[in-house]
PDB file of C-alpha atoms in Angstrom:
ATOM      1  CA  MET A   1      18.496  -5.771 -10.772  1.00 45.00           C
ATOM      2  CA  ASN A   2      20.829  -3.905 -13.700  1.00 50.00           C
ATOM      3  CA  PRO A   3      22.800  -1.112 -12.088  1.00 45.00           C
ATOM      4  CA  ASN A   4      22.915  -0.215 -16.002  1.00 53.00           C
ATOM      5  CA  ASN A   5      19.132   0.669 -15.812  1.00 59.00           C
ATOM      6  CA  ASN A   6      18.907   3.960 -16.660  1.00 69.00           C
ATOM      7  CA  SER A   7      14.753   3.325 -15.756  1.00 76.00           C
ATOM      8  CA  LEU A   8      15.035   3.523 -11.978  1.00 83.00           C
ATOM      9  CA  ASN A   9      15.739   7.399 -13.413  1.00 86.00           C
ATOM     10  CA  ARG A  10      12.242   7.526 -15.130  1.00 90.00           C
ATOM     11  CA  THR A  11      10.273   5.207 -12.202  1.00 94.00           C
ATOM     12  CA  TYR A  12       8.188   5.765  -8.982  1.00 97.00           C
ATOM     13  CA  PHE A  13       7.863   4.437  -6.084  1.00 98.00           C
ATOM     14  CA  ILE A  14       4.678   5.176  -3.680  1.00 98.00           C
ATOM     15  CA  GLY A  15       4.374   2.826  -1.086  1.00 98.00           C
ATOM     16  CA  GLY A  16       1.933   3.496   2.435  1.00 98.00           C
ATOM     17  CA  SER A  17      -1.619   1.837   3.742  1.00 96.00           C
ATOM     18  CA  PRO A  18      -4.374   0.430   2.460  1.00 93.00           C
ATOM     19  CA  ARG A  19      -7.343   2.889   2.253  1.00 91.00           C
ATOM     20  CA  ILE A  20      -5.332   6.361   2.264  1.00 93.00           C
ATOM     21  CA  GLY A  21      -5.545   7.691  -1.379  1.00 93.00           C
ATOM     22  CA  LYS A  22      -2.438   5.360  -2.513  1.00 95.00           C
ATOM     23  CA  THR A  23      -4.065   4.244  -6.148  1.00 94.00           C
ATOM     24  CA  THR A  24      -5.570   7.584  -6.277  1.00 95.00           C
ATOM     25  CA  LEU A  25      -2.584   9.805  -6.480  1.00 97.00           C
ATOM     26  CA  ALA A  26      -1.022   6.475  -8.157  1.00 98.00           C
ATOM     27  CA  TYR A  27      -3.432   7.443 -11.366  1.00 97.00           C
ATOM     28  CA  ALA A  28      -3.043  11.546 -10.649  1.00 98.00           C
ATOM     29  CA  LEU A  29       0.633  11.621 -10.670  1.00 98.00           C
ATOM     30  CA  ALA A  30      -0.121   9.802 -14.511  1.00 98.00           C
ATOM     31  CA  GLU A  31      -2.416  11.497 -15.845  1.00 97.00           C
ATOM     32  CA  LYS A  32       0.558  15.060 -14.805  1.00 97.00           C
ATOM     33  CA  ILE A  33       3.251  12.876 -16.578  1.00 97.00           C
ATOM     34  CA  LYS A  34       1.439  10.378 -18.275  1.00 96.00           C
ATOM     35  CA  GLY A  35       3.324   7.510 -16.547  1.00 96.00           C
ATOM     36  CA  HIS A  36       1.267   3.944 -16.482  1.00 95.00           C
ATOM     37  CA  VAL A  37       0.590   2.317 -13.264  1.00 97.00           C
ATOM     38  CA  VAL A  38       1.274  -1.053 -11.797  1.00 96.00           C
ATOM     39  CA  SER A  39      -0.197  -2.177  -8.299  1.00 97.00           C
ATOM     40  CA  THR A  40       2.440  -4.780  -5.975  1.00 97.00           C
ATOM     41  CA  ASP A  41      -1.221  -6.961  -5.569  1.00 95.00           C
ATOM     42  CA  SER A  42      -0.537  -7.425  -9.400  1.00 96.00           C
ATOM     43  CA  ILE A  43       3.115  -8.575  -8.873  1.00 96.00           C
ATOM     44  CA  ARG A  44       1.548 -10.655  -5.635  1.00 96.00           C
ATOM     45  CA  SER A  45      -0.489 -12.245  -7.162  1.00 95.00           C
ATOM     46  CA  ALA A  46       1.180 -13.458 -10.132  1.00 95.00           C
ATOM     47  CA  ALA A  47       4.095 -14.336  -7.771  1.00 95.00           C
ATOM     48  CA  LYS A  48       1.285 -17.002  -6.043  1.00 95.00           C
ATOM     49  CA  LYS A  49      -0.328 -18.728  -8.406  1.00 94.00           C
ATOM     50  CA  ALA A  50       2.489 -19.254  -9.494  1.00 91.00           C
ATOM     51  CA  ARG A  51       3.138 -21.121  -6.221  1.00 90.00           C
ATOM     52  CA  LEU A  52       2.686 -24.466  -6.925  1.00 87.00           C
ATOM     53  CA  GLU A  53       2.862 -24.696  -2.431  1.00 89.00           C
ATOM     54  CA  LYS A  54       0.093 -22.322  -1.566  1.00 87.00           C
ATOM     55  CA  THR A  55       1.707 -21.506   1.991  1.00 90.00           C
ATOM     56  CA  GLY A  56       4.198 -20.438   3.522  1.00 94.00           C
ATOM     57  CA  ASP A  57       4.330 -15.784   4.107  1.00 96.00           C
ATOM     58  CA  LEU A  58       3.100 -15.623   0.917  1.00 96.00           C
ATOM     59  CA  PHE A  59      -0.009 -15.944   1.495  1.00 95.00           C
ATOM     60  CA  ARG A  60      -0.204 -14.294   5.219  1.00 92.00           C
ATOM     61  CA  THR A  61      -3.062 -12.097   4.367  1.00 90.00           C
ATOM     62  CA  ASN A  62      -4.907 -15.002   3.581  1.00 90.00           C
ATOM     63  CA  PHE A  63      -4.998 -15.870   7.004  1.00 91.00           C
ATOM     64  CA  TYR A  64      -7.789 -13.513   7.562  1.00 92.00           C
ATOM     65  CA  ASN A  65     -10.035 -14.648   4.907  1.00 88.00           C
ATOM     66  CA  ASN A  66     -10.329 -18.491   7.808  1.00 91.00           C
ATOM     67  CA  LEU A  67     -10.585 -16.769  11.020  1.00 94.00           C
ATOM     68  CA  SER A  68     -13.752 -15.852  13.020  1.00 96.00           C
ATOM     69  CA  GLU A  69     -15.019 -12.491  13.256  1.00 95.00           C
ATOM     70  CA  GLU A  70     -14.228 -12.270  17.444  1.00 96.00           C
ATOM     71  CA  GLU A  71     -11.021 -13.375  15.860  1.00 96.00           C
ATOM     72  CA  TRP A  72     -10.212 -10.599  12.816  1.00 96.00           C
ATOM     73  CA  LEU A  73     -11.817  -8.379  15.139  1.00 96.00           C
ATOM     74  CA  GLU A  74      -9.229  -8.713  18.259  1.00 96.00           C
ATOM     75  CA  ARG A  75      -6.309  -8.374  15.900  1.00 95.00           C
ATOM     76  CA  HIS A  76      -7.190  -5.151  13.663  1.00 96.00           C
ATOM     77  CA  LEU A  77      -8.536  -3.553  16.812  1.00 96.00           C
ATOM     78  CA  HIS A  78      -6.481  -4.920  19.639  1.00 97.00           C
ATOM     79  CA  HIS A  79      -2.926  -6.023  18.103  1.00 97.00           C
ATOM     80  CA  PRO A  80      -3.051  -4.016  14.645  1.00 97.00           C
ATOM     81  CA  GLU A  81       1.375  -4.336  15.234  1.00 97.00           C
ATOM     82  CA  ILE A  82       0.295  -8.622  14.214  1.00 96.00           C
ATOM     83  CA  ALA A  83      -1.359  -7.960  10.724  1.00 95.00           C
ATOM     84  CA  ILE A  84       1.010  -5.260  10.134  1.00 97.00           C
ATOM     85  CA  ASP A  85       4.369  -7.980  11.296  1.00 97.00           C
ATOM     86  CA  ASP A  86       2.821 -10.195   8.449  1.00 96.00           C
ATOM     87  CA  GLN A  87       2.223  -7.834   6.038  1.00 96.00           C
ATOM     88  CA  ASP A  88       5.954  -7.003   6.275  1.00 97.00           C
ATOM     89  CA  LYS A  89       6.384 -11.067   6.041  1.00 97.00           C
ATOM     90  CA  GLU A  90       4.649 -11.388   3.227  1.00 97.00           C
ATOM     91  CA  SER A  91       6.171  -7.791   0.852  1.00 97.00           C
ATOM     92  CA  ALA A  92       9.575  -9.779   1.990  1.00 98.00           C
ATOM     93  CA  ALA A  93       7.849 -13.175   0.975  1.00 97.00           C
ATOM     94  CA  PHE A  94       7.921 -11.407  -3.025  1.00 96.00           C
ATOM     95  CA  TRP A  95      10.448  -8.532  -2.879  1.00 97.00           C
ATOM     96  CA  THR A  96      12.507 -10.848  -5.192  1.00 95.00           C
ATOM     97  CA  SER A  97       9.594 -10.579  -8.082  1.00 95.00           C
ATOM     98  CA  ILE A  98       8.434  -6.780  -7.865  1.00 95.00           C
ATOM     99  CA  VAL A  99      12.510  -6.397  -7.973  1.00 93.00           C
ATOM    100  CA  SER A 100      12.059  -8.513 -11.464  1.00 92.00           C
ATOM    101  CA  PHE A 101       9.334  -6.739 -12.587  1.00 93.00           C
ATOM    102  CA  CYS A 102      10.685  -3.764 -12.499  1.00 91.00           C
ATOM    103  CA  SER A 103      14.010  -5.011 -14.573  1.00 89.00           C
ATOM    104  CA  THR A 104      11.496  -5.292 -17.398  1.00 90.00           C
ATOM    105  CA  PHE A 105      11.331  -0.870 -17.012  1.00 90.00           C
ATOM    106  CA  CYS A 106      14.297  -0.926 -19.173  1.00 87.00           C
ATOM    107  CA  GLU A 107      12.855  -2.977 -22.432  1.00 86.00           C
ATOM    108  CA  ASP A 108      10.672  -0.051 -23.198  1.00 88.00           C
ATOM    109  CA  SER A 109      10.337   3.657 -22.425  1.00 89.00           C
ATOM    110  CA  ALA A 110       7.728   4.791 -20.379  1.00 92.00           C
ATOM    111  CA  ILE A 111       7.366   6.506 -17.425  1.00 94.00           C
ATOM    112  CA  HIS A 112       6.147   3.882 -14.416  1.00 95.00           C
ATOM    113  CA  ILE A 113       4.844   4.120 -11.206  1.00 97.00           C
ATOM    114  CA  VAL A 114       4.790   1.481  -8.623  1.00 97.00           C
ATOM    115  CA  GLU A 115       2.189   2.111  -5.935  1.00 98.00           C
ATOM    116  CA  GLY A 116       1.145  -0.889  -2.853  1.00 97.00           C
ATOM    117  CA  ALA A 117       1.292  -1.254   0.661  1.00 97.00           C
ATOM    118  CA  HIS A 118       4.426  -3.855  -0.186  1.00 97.00           C
ATOM    119  CA  LEU A 119       7.159  -1.899  -0.776  1.00 98.00           C
ATOM    120  CA  ALA A 120       8.667  -1.612   3.057  1.00 98.00           C
ATOM    121  CA  PRO A 121      11.181   0.900   3.071  1.00 98.00           C
ATOM    122  CA  SER A 122      13.989  -1.907   4.791  1.00 98.00           C
ATOM    123  CA  LEU A 123      13.137  -3.690   1.084  1.00 98.00           C
ATOM    124  CA  VAL A 124      13.442  -0.500  -1.139  1.00 97.00           C
ATOM    125  CA  ASN A 125      16.678   0.620   0.678  1.00 96.00           C
ATOM    126  CA  SER A 126      18.086  -2.866   0.323  1.00 95.00           C
ATOM    127  CA  MET A 127      18.179  -2.413  -3.283  1.00 92.00           C
ATOM    128  CA  GLU A 128      21.310  -1.324  -5.351  1.00 86.00           C
ATOM    129  CA  ASN A 129      19.749   0.794  -7.278  1.00 84.00           C
ATOM    130  CA  LYS A 130      16.549   2.304  -6.490  1.00 89.00           C
ATOM    131  CA  PRO A 131      14.040   4.462  -8.280  1.00 91.00           C
ATOM    132  CA  THR A 132      14.658   8.285  -8.375  1.00 88.00           C
ATOM    133  CA  HIS A 133      11.120   9.373  -6.945  1.00 95.00           C
ATOM    134  CA  ILE A 134      10.523   7.381  -3.292  1.00 97.00           C
ATOM    135  CA  ILE A 135       8.173   8.820  -0.876  1.00 98.00           C
ATOM    136  CA  TYR A 136       4.987   6.970   1.205  1.00 98.00           C
ATOM    137  CA  VAL A 137       2.398   7.916   2.322  1.00 98.00           C
ATOM    138  CA  GLY A 138      -0.652   7.725   4.550  1.00 97.00           C
ATOM    139  CA  ASN A 139      -3.364   8.789   6.528  1.00 97.00           C
ATOM    140  CA  THR A 140      -2.795   8.362  10.445  1.00 96.00           C
ATOM    141  CA  SER A 141      -5.771  10.477  12.082  1.00 95.00           C
ATOM    142  CA  SER A 142      -8.052   8.823  14.738  1.00 91.00           C
ATOM    143  CA  ASP A 143     -11.660   9.801  12.676  1.00 92.00           C
ATOM    144  CA  HIS A 144     -10.298   8.312   9.628  1.00 91.00           C
ATOM    145  CA  PHE A 145     -13.055   5.662   9.644  1.00 90.00           C
ATOM    146  CA  LYS A 146     -16.154   8.201   9.101  1.00 89.00           C
ATOM    147  CA  PHE A 147     -14.417   8.323   5.642  1.00 87.00           C
ATOM    148  CA  MET A 148     -14.073   4.899   5.212  1.00 86.00           C
ATOM    149  CA  VAL A 149     -18.130   4.611   6.152  1.00 85.00           C
ATOM    150  CA  ASP A 150     -18.900   7.447   3.996  1.00 86.00           C
ATOM    151  CA  TYR A 151     -16.855   6.380   1.302  1.00 84.00           C
ATOM    152  CA  SER A 152     -18.365   2.804   1.370  1.00 83.00           C
ATOM    153  CA  ARG A 153     -22.019   3.397   1.273  1.00 83.00           C
ATOM    154  CA  LYS A 154     -21.066   5.742  -1.331  1.00 85.00           C
ATOM    155  CA  ASN A 155     -19.074   3.951  -3.362  1.00 83.00           C
ATOM    156  CA  PRO A 156     -20.459   0.363  -3.187  1.00 85.00           C
ATOM    157  CA  GLU A 157     -19.262  -0.642  -7.248  1.00 84.00           C
ATOM    158  CA  ARG A 158     -15.642   0.454  -6.449  1.00 80.00           C
ATOM    159  CA  ASP A 159     -15.285  -0.508  -2.699  1.00 83.00           C
ATOM    160  CA  TRP A 160     -13.833  -4.039  -2.349  1.00 83.00           C
ATOM    161  CA  MET A 161     -15.346  -3.355   1.526  1.00 85.00           C
ATOM    162  CA  ALA A 162     -18.840  -2.793   0.734  1.00 85.00           C
ATOM    163  CA  ALA A 163     -17.666  -6.219  -2.299  1.00 85.00           C
ATOM    164  CA  LEU A 164     -17.730  -8.150   1.204  1.00 86.00           C
ATOM    165  CA  ASN A 165     -20.409  -6.979   3.285  1.00 87.00           C
ATOM    166  CA  TYR A 166     -18.498  -5.275   6.252  1.00 89.00           C
ATOM    167  CA  ASN A 167     -20.374  -4.159   8.916  1.00 90.00           C
ATOM    168  CA  GLU A 168     -19.524  -1.453  10.994  1.00 89.00           C
ATOM    169  CA  GLU A 169     -17.415  -3.173  13.484  1.00 93.00           C
ATOM    170  CA  ARG A 170     -15.336  -4.292  10.849  1.00 92.00           C
ATOM    171  CA  LEU A 171     -15.304  -1.120   9.505  1.00 92.00           C
ATOM    172  CA  LYS A 172     -13.901  -0.039  12.667  1.00 93.00           C
ATOM    173  CA  GLY A 173     -10.457  -2.861  12.602  1.00 95.00           C
ATOM    174  CA  MET A 174     -10.106  -1.860   9.272  1.00 93.00           C
ATOM    175  CA  ALA A 175      -9.633   2.217  10.436  1.00 94.00           C
ATOM    176  CA  ASN A 176      -7.468   1.030  13.571  1.00 96.00           C
ATOM    177  CA  LEU A 177      -5.256  -0.638  11.131  1.00 96.00           C
ATOM    178  CA  VAL A 178      -4.872   1.838   8.653  1.00 96.00           C
ATOM    179  CA  ARG A 179      -3.842   5.011  11.095  1.00 97.00           C
ATOM    180  CA  HIS A 180      -1.598   1.728  12.855  1.00 97.00           C
ATOM    181  CA  MET A 181       0.026   1.031   9.607  1.00 98.00           C
ATOM    182  CA  SER A 182       0.240   4.405   8.377  1.00 98.00           C
ATOM    183  CA  LEU A 183       2.249   5.437  11.569  1.00 98.00           C
ATOM    184  CA  HIS A 184       4.398   2.508  10.745  1.00 98.00           C
ATOM    185  CA  PHE A 185       4.851   3.642   7.559  1.00 98.00           C
ATOM    186  CA  LYS A 186       6.073   7.012   8.509  1.00 98.00           C
ATOM    187  CA  SER A 187       8.151   5.567  11.653  1.00 98.00           C
ATOM    188  CA  GLU A 188       9.539   3.594   8.293  1.00 98.00           C
ATOM    189  CA  ALA A 189       9.898   6.014   5.474  1.00 98.00           C
ATOM    190  CA  GLU A 190      11.666   8.758   7.668  1.00 97.00           C
ATOM    191  CA  LYS A 191      14.463   5.965   9.282  1.00 98.00           C
ATOM    192  CA  TYR A 192      15.774   5.099   6.015  1.00 97.00           C
ATOM    193  CA  GLY A 193      15.582   8.490   5.181  1.00 97.00           C
ATOM    194  CA  PHE A 194      12.458   8.419   2.242  1.00 98.00           C
ATOM    195  CA  LYS A 195       9.662  11.584   2.772  1.00 98.00           C
ATOM    196  CA  TYR A 196       6.088  10.839   3.784  1.00 98.00           C
ATOM    197  CA  TYR A 197       2.943  12.772   3.136  1.00 98.00           C
ATOM    198  CA  GLU A 198       0.068  12.576   5.139  1.00 97.00           C
ATOM    199  CA  ILE A 199      -3.337  12.974   3.060  1.00 96.00           C
ATOM    200  CA  SER A 200      -5.837  13.938   5.083  1.00 94.00           C
ATOM    201  CA  ASP A 201      -9.272  13.586   4.406  1.00 93.00           C
ATOM    202  CA  ASP A 202     -10.945  16.713   4.667  1.00 92.00           C
ATOM    203  CA  ASN A 203      -9.050  18.303   1.439  1.00 94.00           C
ATOM    204  CA  PHE A 204      -8.521  14.685  -0.548  1.00 94.00           C
ATOM    205  CA  GLU A 205      -7.641  16.517  -3.101  1.00 95.00           C
ATOM    206  CA  LYS A 206      -6.669  19.174  -2.298  1.00 97.00           C
ATOM    207  CA  SER A 207      -3.613  16.544  -0.367  1.00 96.00           C
ATOM    208  CA  ILE A 208      -3.202  14.764  -3.578  1.00 97.00           C
ATOM    209  CA  SER A 209      -2.498  17.948  -5.721  1.00 97.00           C
ATOM    210  CA  GLU A 210       0.107  19.357  -3.526  1.00 97.00           C
ATOM    211  CA  ILE A 211       1.637  15.901  -3.489  1.00 98.00           C
ATOM    212  CA  VAL A 212       1.534  15.668  -7.396  1.00 98.00           C
ATOM    213  CA  GLU A 213       2.566  19.665  -7.724  1.00 97.00           C
ATOM    214  CA  THR A 214       5.316  18.366  -5.723  1.00 96.00           C
ATOM    215  CA  LEU A 215       6.568  15.367  -6.833  1.00 95.00           C
ATOM    216  CA  THR A 216       6.392  16.917 -10.217  1.00 94.00           C
ATOM    217  CA  SER A 217       8.292  20.364  -9.709  1.00 90.00           C
TER     218      SER A 217
END
């Protein structure tokens, strides 16, 4: 990354597990500071489309679409560490695309907020020049499952799990993965000296507003 890219002073990284409120947080922050939100999912999709060979670490999560129901549940409910490792390897596979994308921020004067599960602390720490603002968020509550179910039922048009007709067992699997991935991000963030914030289900809006206030104070 260009060492003279001063846009990193106005760039925020928000990393963490899926299904915890990263996107909500990113847009709440964007509203407060008049920023522009970018998801690492979009960068990953572009990287995948550009790749002629649809194999390798970049396509690790695609593998889960072909698992039997029994295999899928086994990984998510009993061996989430495998899914977390696959996520980390996929993130590393297109990390250069994320860094290259951030390098283009010097071409404008906007405040950029990059959010996603692909902002692995080890990868961010490897950057020669890092954004000024780097935080990680998670939800390590063992009760997160019931809130995921409630959200999926009340907001089917905004929930990809509802669109894919996830049953209760699949939702339990995702909730278990979210908890363990949040613990993973928390541990990794602390290892590299990055801030970690817990997002509460019971006080979701308060958690979001408090994090935004901390980032902008």
